[in-house]
Backbone as XML, in Angstrom:
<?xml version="1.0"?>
<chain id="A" units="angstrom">
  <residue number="1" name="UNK">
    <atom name="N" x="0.891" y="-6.870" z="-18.354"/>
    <atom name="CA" x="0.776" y="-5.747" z="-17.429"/>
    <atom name="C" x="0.364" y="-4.492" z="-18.182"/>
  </residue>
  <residue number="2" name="UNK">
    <atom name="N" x="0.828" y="-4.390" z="-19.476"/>
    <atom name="CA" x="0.714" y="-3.040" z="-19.888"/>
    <atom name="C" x="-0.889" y="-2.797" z="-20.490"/>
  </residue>
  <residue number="3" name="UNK">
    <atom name="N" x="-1.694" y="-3.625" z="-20.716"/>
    <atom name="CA" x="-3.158" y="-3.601" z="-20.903"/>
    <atom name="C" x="-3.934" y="-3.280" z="-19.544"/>
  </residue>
  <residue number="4" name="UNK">
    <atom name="N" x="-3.601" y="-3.933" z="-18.797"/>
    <atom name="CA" x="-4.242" y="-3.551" z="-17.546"/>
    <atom name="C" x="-3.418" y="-2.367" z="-16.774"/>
  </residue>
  <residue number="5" name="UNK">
    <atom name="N" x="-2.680" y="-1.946" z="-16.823"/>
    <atom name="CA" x="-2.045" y="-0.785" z="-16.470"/>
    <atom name="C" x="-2.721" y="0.733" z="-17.862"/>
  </residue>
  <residue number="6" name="UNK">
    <atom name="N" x="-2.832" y="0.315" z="-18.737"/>
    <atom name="CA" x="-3.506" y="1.573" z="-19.904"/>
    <atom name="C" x="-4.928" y="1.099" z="-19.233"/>
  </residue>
  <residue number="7" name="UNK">
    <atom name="N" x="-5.646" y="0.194" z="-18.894"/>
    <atom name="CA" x="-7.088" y="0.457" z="-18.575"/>
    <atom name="C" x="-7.182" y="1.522" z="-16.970"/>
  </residue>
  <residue number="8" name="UNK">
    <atom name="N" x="-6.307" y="1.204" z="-16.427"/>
    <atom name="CA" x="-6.126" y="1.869" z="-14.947"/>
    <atom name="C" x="-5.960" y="3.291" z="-14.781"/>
  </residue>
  <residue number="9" name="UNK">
    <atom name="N" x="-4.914" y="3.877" z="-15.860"/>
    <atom name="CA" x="-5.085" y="4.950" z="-16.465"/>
    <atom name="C" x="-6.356" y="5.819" z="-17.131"/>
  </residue>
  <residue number="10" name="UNK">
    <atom name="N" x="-6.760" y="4.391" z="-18.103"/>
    <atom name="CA" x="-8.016" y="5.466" z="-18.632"/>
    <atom name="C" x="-9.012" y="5.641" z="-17.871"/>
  </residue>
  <residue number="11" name="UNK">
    <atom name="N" x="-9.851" y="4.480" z="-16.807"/>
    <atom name="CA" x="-10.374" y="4.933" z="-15.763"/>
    <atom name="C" x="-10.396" y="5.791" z="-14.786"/>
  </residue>
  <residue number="12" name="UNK">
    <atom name="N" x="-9.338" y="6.266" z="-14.090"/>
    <atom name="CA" x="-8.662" y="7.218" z="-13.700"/>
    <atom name="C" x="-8.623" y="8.701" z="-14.456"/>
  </residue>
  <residue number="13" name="UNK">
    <atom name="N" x="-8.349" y="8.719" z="-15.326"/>
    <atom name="CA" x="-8.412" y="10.232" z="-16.716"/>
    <atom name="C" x="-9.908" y="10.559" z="-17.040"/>
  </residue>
  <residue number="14" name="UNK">
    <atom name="N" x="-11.037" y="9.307" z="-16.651"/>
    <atom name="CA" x="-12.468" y="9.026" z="-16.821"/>
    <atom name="C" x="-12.738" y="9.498" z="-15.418"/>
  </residue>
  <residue number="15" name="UNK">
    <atom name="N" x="-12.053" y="9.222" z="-14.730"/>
    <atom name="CA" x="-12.905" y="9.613" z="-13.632"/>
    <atom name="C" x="-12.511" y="11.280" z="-13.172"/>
  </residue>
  <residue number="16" name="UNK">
    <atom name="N" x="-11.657" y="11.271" z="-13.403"/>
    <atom name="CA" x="-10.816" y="13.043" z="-12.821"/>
    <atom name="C" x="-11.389" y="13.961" z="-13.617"/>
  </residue>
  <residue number="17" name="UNK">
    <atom name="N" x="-12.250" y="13.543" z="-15.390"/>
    <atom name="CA" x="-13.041" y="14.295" z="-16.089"/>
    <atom name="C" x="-14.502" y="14.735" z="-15.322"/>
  </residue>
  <residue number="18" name="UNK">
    <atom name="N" x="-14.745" y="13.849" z="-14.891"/>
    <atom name="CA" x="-16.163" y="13.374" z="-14.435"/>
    <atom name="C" x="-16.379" y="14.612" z="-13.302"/>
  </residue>
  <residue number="19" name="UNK">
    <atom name="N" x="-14.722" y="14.171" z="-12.365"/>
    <atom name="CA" x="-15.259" y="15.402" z="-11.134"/>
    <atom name="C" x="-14.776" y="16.717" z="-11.400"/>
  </residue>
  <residue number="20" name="UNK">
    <atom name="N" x="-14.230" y="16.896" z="-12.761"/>
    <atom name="CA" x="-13.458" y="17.923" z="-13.127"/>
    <atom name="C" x="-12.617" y="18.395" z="-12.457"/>
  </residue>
  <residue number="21" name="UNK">
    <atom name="N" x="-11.925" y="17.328" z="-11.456"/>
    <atom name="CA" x="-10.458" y="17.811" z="-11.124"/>
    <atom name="C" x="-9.778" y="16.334" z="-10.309"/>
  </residue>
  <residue number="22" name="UNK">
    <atom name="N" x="-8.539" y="17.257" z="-9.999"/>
    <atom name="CA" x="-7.896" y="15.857" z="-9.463"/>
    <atom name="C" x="-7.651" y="15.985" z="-7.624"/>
  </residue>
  <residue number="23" name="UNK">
    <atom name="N" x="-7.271" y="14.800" z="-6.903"/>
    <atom name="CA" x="-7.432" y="15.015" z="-5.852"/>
    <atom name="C" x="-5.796" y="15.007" z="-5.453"/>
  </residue>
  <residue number="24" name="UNK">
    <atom name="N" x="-4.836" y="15.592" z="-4.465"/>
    <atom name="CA" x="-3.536" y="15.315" z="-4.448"/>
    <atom name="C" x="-3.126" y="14.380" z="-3.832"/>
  </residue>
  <residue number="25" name="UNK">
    <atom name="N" x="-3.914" y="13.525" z="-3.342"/>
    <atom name="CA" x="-3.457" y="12.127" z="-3.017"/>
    <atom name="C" x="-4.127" y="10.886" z="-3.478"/>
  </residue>
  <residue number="26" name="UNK">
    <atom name="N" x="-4.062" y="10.075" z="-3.596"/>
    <atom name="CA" x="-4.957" y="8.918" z="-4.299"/>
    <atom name="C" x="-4.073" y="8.105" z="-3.726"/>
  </residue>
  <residue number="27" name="UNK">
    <atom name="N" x="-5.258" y="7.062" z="-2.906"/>
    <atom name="CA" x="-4.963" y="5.769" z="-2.050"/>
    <atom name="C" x="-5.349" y="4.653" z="-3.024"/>
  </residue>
  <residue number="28" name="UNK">
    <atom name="N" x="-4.677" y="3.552" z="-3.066"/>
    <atom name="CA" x="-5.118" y="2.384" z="-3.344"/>
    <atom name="C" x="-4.917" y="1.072" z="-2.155"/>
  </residue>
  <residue number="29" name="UNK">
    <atom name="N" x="-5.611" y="0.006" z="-2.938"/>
    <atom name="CA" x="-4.768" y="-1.174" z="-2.201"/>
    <atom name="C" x="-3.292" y="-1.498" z="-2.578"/>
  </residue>
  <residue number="30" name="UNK">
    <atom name="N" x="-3.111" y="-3.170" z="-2.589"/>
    <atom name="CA" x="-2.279" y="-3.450" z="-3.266"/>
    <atom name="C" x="-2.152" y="-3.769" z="-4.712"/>
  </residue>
  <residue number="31" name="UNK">
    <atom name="N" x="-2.902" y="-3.120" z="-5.844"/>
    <atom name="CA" x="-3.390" y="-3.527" z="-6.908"/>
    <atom name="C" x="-1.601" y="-3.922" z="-7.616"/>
  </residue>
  <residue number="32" name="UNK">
    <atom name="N" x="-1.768" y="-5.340" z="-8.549"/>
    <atom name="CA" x="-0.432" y="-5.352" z="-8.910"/>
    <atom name="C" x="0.227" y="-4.060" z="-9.927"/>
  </residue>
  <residue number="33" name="UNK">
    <atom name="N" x="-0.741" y="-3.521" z="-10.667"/>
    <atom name="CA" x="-0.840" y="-2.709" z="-11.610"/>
    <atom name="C" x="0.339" y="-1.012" z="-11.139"/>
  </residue>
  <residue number="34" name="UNK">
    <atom name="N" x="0.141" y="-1.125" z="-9.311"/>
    <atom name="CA" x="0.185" y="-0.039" z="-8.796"/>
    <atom name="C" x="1.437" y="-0.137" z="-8.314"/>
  </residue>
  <residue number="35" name="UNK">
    <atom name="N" x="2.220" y="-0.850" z="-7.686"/>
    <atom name="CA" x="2.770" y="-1.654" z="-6.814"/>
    <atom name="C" x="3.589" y="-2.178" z="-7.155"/>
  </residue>
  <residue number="36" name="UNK">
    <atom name="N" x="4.792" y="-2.069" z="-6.914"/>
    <atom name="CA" x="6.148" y="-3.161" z="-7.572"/>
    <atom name="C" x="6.219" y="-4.120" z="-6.454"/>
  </residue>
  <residue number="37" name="UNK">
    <atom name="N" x="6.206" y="-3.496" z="-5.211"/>
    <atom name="CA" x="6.172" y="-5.015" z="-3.948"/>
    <atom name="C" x="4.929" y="-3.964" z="-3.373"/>
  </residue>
  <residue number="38" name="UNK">
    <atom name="N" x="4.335" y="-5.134" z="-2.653"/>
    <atom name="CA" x="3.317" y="-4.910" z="-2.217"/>
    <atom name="C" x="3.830" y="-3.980" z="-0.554"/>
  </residue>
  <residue number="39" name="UNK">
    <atom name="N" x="2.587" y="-3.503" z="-0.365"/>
    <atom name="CA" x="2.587" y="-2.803" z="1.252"/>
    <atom name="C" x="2.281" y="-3.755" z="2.221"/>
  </residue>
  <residue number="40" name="UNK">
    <atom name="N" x="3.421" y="-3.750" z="3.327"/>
    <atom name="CA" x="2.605" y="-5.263" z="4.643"/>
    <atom name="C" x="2.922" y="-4.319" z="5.431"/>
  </residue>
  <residue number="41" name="UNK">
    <atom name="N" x="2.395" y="-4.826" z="6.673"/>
    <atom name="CA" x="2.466" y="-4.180" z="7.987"/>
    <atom name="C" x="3.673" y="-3.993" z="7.846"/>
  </residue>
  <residue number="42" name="UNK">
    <atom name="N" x="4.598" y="-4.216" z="8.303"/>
    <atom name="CA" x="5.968" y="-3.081" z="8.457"/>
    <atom name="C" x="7.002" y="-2.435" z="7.340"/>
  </residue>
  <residue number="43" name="UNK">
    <atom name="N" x="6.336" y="-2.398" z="6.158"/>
    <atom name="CA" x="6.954" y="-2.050" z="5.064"/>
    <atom name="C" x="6.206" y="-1.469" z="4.303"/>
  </residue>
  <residue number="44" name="UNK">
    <atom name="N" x="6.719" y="-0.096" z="3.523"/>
    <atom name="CA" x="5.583" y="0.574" z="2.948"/>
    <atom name="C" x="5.874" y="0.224" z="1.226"/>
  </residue>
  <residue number="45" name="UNK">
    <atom name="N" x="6.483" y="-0.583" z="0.966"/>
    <atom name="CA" x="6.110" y="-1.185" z="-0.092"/>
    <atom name="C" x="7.006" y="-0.518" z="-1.086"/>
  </residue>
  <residue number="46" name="UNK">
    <atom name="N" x="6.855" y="-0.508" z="-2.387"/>
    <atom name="CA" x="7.632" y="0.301" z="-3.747"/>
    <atom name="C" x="6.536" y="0.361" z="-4.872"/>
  </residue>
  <residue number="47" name="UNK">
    <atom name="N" x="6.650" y="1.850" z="-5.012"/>
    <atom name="CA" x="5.091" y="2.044" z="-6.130"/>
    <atom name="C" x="5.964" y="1.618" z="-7.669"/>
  </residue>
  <residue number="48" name="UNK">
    <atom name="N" x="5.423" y="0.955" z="-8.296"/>
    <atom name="CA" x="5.589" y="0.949" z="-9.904"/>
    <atom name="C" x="5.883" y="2.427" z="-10.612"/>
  </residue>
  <residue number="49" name="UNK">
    <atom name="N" x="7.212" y="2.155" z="-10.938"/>
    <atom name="CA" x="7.753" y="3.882" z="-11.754"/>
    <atom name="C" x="6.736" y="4.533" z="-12.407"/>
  </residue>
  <residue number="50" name="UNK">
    <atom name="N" x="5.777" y="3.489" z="-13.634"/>
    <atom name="CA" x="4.796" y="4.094" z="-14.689"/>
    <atom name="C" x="3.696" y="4.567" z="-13.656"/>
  </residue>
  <residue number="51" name="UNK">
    <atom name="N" x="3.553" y="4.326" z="-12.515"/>
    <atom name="CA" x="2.211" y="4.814" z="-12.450"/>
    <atom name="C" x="2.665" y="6.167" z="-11.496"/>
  </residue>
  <residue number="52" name="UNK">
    <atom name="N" x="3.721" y="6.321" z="-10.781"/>
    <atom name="CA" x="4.261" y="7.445" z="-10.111"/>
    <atom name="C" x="4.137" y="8.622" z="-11.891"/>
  </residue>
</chain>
């Protein structure tokens, strides 16, 4: 997890350079990286501590 969680990051730090700023919300899917349980229709899921 922690390789693909530091690439998710640096893409992200790559991309917020790019537009020279950040946006205050950022949507994803269910990426596992993001996500400790996933989001289903009646449950909004639990985000992963490291990436909060």
């Amino acid at each position: 997890m922690r390789k693909s969680s530091d690439a998710l990051f640096n893409l992200l730090t790559q991309s917020f350079e790019l537009i020279e700023g950040v946006h205050n919300e950022l949507v994803t899917d269910n990426l596992k990286t993001v996500m400790y349980k996933p989001r289903k229709e009646r449950t909004n899921g639990r985000i992963n501590r490291r990436f909060k």
